[in-house]
Tab-separated table of C-alpha atoms in Angstrom:
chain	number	residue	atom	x	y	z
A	1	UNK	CA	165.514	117.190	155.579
A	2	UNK	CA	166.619	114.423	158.193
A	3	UNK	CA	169.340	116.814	159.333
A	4	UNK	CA	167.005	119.256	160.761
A	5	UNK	CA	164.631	116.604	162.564
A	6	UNK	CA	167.720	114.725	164.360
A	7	UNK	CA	169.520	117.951	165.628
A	8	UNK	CA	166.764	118.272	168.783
A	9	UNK	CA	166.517	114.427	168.778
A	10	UNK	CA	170.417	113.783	169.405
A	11	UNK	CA	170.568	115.940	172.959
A	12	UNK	CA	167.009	115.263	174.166
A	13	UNK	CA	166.809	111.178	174.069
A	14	UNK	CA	170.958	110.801	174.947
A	15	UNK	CA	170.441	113.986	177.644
A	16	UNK	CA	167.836	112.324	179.444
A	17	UNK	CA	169.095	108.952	178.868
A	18	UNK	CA	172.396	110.304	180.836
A	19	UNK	CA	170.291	112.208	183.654
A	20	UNK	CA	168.677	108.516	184.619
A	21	UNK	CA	171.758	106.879	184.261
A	22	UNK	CA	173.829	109.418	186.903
A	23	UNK	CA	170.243	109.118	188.888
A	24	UNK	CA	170.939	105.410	189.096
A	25	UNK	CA	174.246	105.302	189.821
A	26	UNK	CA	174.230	107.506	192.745
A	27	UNK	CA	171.118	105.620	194.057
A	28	UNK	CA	173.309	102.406	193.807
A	29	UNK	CA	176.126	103.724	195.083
A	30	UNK	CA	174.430	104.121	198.734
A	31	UNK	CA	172.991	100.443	199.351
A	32	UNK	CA	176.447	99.725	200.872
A	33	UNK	CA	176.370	102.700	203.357
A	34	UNK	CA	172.595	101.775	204.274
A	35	UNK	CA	173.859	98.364	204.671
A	36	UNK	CA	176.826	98.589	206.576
A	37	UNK	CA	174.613	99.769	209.853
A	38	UNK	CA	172.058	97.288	209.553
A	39	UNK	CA	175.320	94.365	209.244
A	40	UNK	CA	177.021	95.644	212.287
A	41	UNK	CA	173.837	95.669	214.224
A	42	UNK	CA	173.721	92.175	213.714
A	43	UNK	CA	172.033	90.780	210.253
A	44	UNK	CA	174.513	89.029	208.052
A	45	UNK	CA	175.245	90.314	204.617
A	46	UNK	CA	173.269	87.533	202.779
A	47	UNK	CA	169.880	88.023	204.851
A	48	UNK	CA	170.565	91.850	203.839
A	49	UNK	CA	170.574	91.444	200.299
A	50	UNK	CA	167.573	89.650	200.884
A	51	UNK	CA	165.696	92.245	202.148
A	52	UNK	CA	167.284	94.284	199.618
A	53	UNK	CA	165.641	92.775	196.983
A	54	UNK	CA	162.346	90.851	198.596
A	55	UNK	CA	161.730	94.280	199.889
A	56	UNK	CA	162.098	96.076	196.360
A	57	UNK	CA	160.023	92.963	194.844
A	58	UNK	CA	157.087	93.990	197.498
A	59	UNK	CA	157.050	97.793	196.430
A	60	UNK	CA	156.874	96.980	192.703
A	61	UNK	CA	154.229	94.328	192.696
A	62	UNK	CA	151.439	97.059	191.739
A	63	UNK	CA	153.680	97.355	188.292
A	64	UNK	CA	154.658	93.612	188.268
A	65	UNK	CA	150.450	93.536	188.150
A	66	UNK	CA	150.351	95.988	185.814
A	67	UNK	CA	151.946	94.328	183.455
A	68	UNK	CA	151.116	90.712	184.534
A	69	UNK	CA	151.216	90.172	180.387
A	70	UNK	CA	155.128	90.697	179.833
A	71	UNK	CA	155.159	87.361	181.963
A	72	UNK	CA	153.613	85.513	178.528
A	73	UNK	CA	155.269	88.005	176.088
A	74	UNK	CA	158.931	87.436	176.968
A	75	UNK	CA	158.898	84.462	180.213
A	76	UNK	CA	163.018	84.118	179.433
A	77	UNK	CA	163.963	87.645	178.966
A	78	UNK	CA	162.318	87.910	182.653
A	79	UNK	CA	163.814	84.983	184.316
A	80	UNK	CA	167.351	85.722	182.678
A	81	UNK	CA	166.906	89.449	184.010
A	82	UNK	CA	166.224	88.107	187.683
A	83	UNK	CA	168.799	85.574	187.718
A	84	UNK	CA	171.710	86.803	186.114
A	85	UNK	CA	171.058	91.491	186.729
A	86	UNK	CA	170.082	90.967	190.252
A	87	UNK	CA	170.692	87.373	191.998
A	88	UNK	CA	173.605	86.837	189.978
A	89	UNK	CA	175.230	89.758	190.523
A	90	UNK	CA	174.608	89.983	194.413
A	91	UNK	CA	175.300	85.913	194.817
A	92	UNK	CA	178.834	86.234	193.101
A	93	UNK	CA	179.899	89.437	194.334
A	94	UNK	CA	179.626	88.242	198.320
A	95	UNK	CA	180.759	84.727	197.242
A	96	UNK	CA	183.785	87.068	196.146
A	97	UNK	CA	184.204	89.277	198.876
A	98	UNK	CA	184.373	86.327	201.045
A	99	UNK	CA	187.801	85.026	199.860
A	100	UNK	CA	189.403	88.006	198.414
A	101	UNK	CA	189.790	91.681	199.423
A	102	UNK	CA	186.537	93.712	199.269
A	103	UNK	CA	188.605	96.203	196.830
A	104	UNK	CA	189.766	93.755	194.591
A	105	UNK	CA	186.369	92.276	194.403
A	106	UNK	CA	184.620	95.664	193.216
A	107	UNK	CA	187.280	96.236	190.827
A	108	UNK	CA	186.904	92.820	188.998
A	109	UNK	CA	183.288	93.301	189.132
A	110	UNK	CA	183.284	96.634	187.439
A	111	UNK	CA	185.475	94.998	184.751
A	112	UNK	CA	181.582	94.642	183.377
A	113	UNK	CA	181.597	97.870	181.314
A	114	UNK	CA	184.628	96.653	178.858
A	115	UNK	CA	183.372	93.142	179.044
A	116	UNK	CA	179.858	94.616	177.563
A	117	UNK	CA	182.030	96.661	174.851
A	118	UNK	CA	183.782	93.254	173.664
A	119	UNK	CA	180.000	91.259	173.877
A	120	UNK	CA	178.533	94.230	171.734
A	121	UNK	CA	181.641	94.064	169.221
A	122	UNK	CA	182.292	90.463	169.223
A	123	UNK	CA	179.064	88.798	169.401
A	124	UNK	CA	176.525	91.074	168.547
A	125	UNK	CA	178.773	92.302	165.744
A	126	UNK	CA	177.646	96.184	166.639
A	127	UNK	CA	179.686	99.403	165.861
A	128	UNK	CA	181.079	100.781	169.430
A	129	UNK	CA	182.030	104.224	169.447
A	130	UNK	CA	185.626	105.651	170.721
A	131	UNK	CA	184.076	107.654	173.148
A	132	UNK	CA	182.757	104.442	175.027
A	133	UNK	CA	186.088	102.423	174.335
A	134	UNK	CA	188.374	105.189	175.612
A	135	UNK	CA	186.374	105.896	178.575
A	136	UNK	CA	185.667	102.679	179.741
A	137	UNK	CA	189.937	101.550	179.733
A	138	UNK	CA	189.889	105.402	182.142
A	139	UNK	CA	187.078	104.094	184.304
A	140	UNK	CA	188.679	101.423	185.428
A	141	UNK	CA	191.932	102.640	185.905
A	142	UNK	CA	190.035	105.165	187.715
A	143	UNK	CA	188.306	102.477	189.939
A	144	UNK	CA	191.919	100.771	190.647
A	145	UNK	CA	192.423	104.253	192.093
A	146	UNK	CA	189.176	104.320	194.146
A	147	UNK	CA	189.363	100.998	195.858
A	148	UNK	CA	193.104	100.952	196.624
A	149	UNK	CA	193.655	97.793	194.434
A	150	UNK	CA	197.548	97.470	195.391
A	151	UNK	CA	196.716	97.342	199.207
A	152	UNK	CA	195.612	93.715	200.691
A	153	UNK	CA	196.005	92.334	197.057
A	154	UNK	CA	196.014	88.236	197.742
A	155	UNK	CA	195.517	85.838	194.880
A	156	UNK	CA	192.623	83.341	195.389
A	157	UNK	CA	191.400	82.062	192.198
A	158	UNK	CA	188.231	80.757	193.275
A	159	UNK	CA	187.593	83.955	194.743
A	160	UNK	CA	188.456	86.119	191.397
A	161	UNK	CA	186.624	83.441	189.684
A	162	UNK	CA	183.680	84.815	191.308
A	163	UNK	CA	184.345	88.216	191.009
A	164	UNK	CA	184.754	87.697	187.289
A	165	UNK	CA	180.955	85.956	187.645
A	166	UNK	CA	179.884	88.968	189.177
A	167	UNK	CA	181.208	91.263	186.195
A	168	UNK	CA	179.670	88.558	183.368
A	169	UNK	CA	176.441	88.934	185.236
A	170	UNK	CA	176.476	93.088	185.408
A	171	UNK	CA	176.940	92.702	181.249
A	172	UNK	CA	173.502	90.820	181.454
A	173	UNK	CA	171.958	93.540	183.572
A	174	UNK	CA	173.013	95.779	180.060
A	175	UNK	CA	172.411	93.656	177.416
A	176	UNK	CA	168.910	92.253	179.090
A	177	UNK	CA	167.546	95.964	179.577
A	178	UNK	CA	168.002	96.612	175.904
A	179	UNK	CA	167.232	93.085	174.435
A	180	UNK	CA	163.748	94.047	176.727
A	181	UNK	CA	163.157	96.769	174.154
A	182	UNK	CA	163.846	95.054	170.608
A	183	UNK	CA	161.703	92.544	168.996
A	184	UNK	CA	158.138	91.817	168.211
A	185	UNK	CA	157.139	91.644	171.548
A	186	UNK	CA	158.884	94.701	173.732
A	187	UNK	CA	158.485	95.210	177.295
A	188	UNK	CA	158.145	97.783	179.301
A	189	UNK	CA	161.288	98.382	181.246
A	190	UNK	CA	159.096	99.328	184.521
A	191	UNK	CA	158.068	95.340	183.899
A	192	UNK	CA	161.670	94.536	183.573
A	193	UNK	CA	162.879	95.751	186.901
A	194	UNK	CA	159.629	94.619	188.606
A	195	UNK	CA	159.708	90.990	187.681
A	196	UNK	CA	163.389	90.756	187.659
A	197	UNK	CA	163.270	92.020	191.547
A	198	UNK	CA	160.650	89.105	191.972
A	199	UNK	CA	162.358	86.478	190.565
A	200	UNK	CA	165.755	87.171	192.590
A	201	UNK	CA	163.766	87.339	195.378
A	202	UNK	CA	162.738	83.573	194.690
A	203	UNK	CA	165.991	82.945	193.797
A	204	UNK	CA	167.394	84.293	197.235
A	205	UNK	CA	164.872	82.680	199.538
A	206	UNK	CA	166.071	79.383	198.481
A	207	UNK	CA	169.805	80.089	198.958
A	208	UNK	CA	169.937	82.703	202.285
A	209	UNK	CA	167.155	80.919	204.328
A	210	UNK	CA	165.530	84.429	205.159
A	211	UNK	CA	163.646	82.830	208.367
A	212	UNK	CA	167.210	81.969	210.397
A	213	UNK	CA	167.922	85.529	210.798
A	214	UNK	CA	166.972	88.414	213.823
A	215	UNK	CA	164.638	90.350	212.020
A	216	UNK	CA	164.072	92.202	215.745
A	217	UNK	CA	167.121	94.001	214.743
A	218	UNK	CA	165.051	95.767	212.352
A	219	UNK	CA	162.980	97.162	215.307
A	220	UNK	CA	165.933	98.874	217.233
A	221	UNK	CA	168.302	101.330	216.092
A	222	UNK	CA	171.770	101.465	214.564
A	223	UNK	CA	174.761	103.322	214.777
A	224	UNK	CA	175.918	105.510	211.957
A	225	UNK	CA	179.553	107.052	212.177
A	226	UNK	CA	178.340	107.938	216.139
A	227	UNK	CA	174.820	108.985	215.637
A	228	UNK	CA	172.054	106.436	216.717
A	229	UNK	CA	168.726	106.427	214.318
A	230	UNK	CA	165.926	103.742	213.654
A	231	UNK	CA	167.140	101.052	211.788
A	232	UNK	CA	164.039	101.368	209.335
A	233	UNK	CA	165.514	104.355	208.341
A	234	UNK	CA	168.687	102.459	206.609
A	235	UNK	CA	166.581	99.535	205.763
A	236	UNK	CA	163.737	101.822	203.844
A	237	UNK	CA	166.437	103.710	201.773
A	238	UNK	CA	168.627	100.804	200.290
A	239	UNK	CA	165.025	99.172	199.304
A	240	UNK	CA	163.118	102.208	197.734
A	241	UNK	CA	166.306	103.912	196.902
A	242	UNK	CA	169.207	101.985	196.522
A	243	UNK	CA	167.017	99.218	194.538
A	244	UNK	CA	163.886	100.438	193.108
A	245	UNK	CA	164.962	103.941	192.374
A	246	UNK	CA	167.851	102.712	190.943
A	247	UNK	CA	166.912	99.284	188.791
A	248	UNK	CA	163.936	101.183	187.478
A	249	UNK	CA	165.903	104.309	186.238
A	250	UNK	CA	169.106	102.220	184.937
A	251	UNK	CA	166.752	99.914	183.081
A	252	UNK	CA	165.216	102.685	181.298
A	253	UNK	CA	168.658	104.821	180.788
A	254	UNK	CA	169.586	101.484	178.836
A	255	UNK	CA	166.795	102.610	176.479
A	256	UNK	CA	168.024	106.126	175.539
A	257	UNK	CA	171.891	105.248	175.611
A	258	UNK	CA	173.811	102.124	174.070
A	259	UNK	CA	174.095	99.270	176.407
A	260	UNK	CA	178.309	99.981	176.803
A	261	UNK	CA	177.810	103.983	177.448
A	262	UNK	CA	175.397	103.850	180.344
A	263	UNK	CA	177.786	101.068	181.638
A	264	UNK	CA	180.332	103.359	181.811
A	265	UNK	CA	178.599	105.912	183.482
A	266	UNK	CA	177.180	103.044	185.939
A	267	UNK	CA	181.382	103.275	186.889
A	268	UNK	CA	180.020	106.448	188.813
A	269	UNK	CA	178.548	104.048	191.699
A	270	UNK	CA	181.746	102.860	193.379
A	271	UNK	CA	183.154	106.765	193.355
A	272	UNK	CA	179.321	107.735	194.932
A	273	UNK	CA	179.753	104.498	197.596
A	274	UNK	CA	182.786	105.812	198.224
A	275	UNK	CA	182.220	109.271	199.014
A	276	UNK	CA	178.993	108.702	201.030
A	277	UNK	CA	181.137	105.893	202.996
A	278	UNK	CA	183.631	109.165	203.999
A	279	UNK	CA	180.602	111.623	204.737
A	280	UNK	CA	178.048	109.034	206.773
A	281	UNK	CA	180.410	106.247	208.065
A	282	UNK	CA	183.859	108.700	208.703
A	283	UNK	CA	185.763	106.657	206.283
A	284	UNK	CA	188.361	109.290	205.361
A	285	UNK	CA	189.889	109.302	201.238
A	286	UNK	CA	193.153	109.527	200.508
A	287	UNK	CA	194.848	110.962	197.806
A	288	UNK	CA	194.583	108.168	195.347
A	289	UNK	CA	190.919	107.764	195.614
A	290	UNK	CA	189.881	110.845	194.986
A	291	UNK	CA	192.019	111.242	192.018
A	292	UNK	CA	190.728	107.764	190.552
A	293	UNK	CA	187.323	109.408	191.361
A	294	UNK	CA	188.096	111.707	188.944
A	295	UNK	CA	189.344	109.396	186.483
A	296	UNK	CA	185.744	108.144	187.070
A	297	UNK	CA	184.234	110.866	186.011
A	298	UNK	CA	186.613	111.707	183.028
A	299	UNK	CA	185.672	108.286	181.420
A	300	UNK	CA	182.333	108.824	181.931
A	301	UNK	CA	181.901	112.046	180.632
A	302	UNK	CA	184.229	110.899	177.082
A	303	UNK	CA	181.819	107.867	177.197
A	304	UNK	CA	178.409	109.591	176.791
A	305	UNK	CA	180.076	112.808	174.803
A	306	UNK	CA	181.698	111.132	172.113
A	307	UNK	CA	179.455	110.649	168.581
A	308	UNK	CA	177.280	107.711	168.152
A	309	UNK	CA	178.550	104.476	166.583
A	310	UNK	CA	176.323	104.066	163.949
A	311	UNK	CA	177.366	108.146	163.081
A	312	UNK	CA	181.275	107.366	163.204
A	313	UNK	CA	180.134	104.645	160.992
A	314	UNK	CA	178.600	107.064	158.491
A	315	UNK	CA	181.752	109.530	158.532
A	316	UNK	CA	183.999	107.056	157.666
A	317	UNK	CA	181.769	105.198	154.546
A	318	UNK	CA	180.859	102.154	156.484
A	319	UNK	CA	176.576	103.279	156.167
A	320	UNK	CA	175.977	102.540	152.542
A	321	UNK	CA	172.609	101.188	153.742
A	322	UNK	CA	171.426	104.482	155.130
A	323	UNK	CA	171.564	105.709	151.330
A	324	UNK	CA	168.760	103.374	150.286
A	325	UNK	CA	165.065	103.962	149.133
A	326	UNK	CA	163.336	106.697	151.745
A	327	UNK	CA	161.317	104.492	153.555
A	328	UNK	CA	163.160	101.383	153.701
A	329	UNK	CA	164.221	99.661	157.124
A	330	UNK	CA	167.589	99.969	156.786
A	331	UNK	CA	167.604	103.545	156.081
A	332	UNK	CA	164.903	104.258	158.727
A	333	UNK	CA	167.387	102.267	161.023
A	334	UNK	CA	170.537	104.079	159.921
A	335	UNK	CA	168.609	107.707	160.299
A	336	UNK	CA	167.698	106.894	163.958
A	337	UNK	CA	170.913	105.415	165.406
A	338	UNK	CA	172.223	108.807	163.714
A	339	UNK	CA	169.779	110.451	166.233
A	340	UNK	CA	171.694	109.424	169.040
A	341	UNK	CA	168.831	106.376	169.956
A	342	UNK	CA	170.832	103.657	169.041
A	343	UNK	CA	169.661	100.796	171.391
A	344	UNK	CA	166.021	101.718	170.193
A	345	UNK	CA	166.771	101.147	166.405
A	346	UNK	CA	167.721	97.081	166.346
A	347	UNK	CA	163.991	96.625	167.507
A	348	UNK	CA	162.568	94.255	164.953
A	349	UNK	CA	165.482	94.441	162.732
């Protein structure tokens, strides 16, 4: 009888749970080209992650209303969310990129996906699937590829140090977004992003003194790869795009895959960065890149195709508890990670 229910169940939730994930990742993967413009017209990197995120914050304050009561329900969830998933992450990764090679500094970071596979194994004690494992370890060789690891590698350990900040803080961004969803008192992943983007904007103020910079550079225009446009035009995509679009449909892909699939599939952002860097800025790829691009996209794809944990689990004997009383939570939990909605099932458990 359960057979016939989760057959529809499996592609629909881990099918759309994929399309926002891919929907993310490309929208993350072009903050750096909308940035690069508005850096070389004059605004340091820190006062552009600033408006990054301060601008994001502003555009999501009609949800952050919305649901004013998630501030009461879960106040940590939020404040770990803001500090670690978005100032966290931006904070260490140009604290990085300031002492060791950009390259080196995105590959460390995206180190993230098999650091949330050993969290979700080794802490929270949860079944990982092969598909996840295997793709992950190809990712990343994949992203060694992309950035040209080997070329301008320099040892700083201060600098790795914060790289390897950068990577603890993109598991939080994972584990966070589904922790948001489990419990007696769930939120709503639109109030997630919202008050997460509010509270790294806080966080940022205090640390990139927004009011020392140019902000008249915003009024001009840039230069991108020869062709002059309105710098609001940059400015206005890495904020509704490269931030809103893409915290609010990550947080919710965490919802309808496992926390360590859709971070393999967030892998996808440094091949998209790089392949918008070569058709907007001119910056050509060689060989190497494009074949660790599709590395990329092989890991990805065995990530999100392979079966579910909890189903491997069942194939080999380790889901005695799914044979229990009809009706009983651990059954009704064992039945739905079978459908493929594994980071909804823990919920309350």
């Amino acid at each position: 009888m359960h057979r016939s229910t989760a057959s529809p169940t499996l592609p629909t939730g881990r099918t759309l749970g994929l399309s926002l994930a891919l929907v993310s990742a490309f929208a993350f993967g072009g903050s750096g080209t909308a940035a690069k413009p508005l850096i070389e017209a004059g605004l340091s990197p820190l006062h552009v992650v600033w408006l990054r995120v301060t601008g994001a914050a502003v555009a999501l304050l009609p949800i952050a209303y919305r649901h004013r009561d998630a501030v009461l329900r879960r106040p940590g969830l939020l404040i770990g969310f803001g500090l670690l998933a978005v100032a966290g992450v931006q904070a260490c990764y140009f604290a990085a990129i300031s002492r060791i090679p950009v390259g080196v500094a995105l590959l460390i970071e995206y180190l993230g996906p098999p650091l949330l596979i050993g969290y979700v194994k080794f802490v929270q004690r949860k079944p990982i699937s092969r598909g996840a494992a295997i793709g992950a370890g190809v990712a990343v060789a994949g992203l060694a590829c992309v950035v040209e690891v080997w070329n301008g590698l320099s040892f700083d350990a201060l600098g790795v140090l914060f790289a390897l900040g950068a990577a603890c803080c993109q598991v939080g961004y994972f584990v966070l977004a589904d922790a948001g969803r489990r419990g007696e008192r769930p939120v709503d992943p639109l109030a997630v992003s919202a008050f997460g983007l509010l509270i790294g904007a806080v966080l940022l103020t205090v640390f990139t003194r927004p009011w020392q910079a140019d902000w008249s550079t915003l009024g001009g225009s840039v230069v991108m790869n020869g062709h002059t446009l309105p710098a609001l035009l940059p400015a206005a995509w890495m904020i509704l795009i490269a931030t809103v679009l893409a915290y609010l449909t990550g947080v919710i892909a965490v919802g309808h895959l496992s926390p360590p699939v859709a971070g393999v599939v967030a892998n996808l952002e440094a091949v998209v960065a790089t392949v918008l860097a070569w058709v907007l800025l001119g910056e050509h790829l060689g060989l190497p890149q494009i074949a660790g691009g599709l590395l990329v996209l092989t890991g990805a794809f065995a990530a999100q195709t392979g079966k579910p944990a909890a189903m491997e689990a069942a194939d080999a004997g380790g889901a005695p508890d799914a044979r229990d009383a009809p009706g009983s939570p651990e059954r009704v939990t064992a039945e739905r990670q079978v459908s493929g909605r594994t980071s909804r099932t823990s919920r309350g458990d």
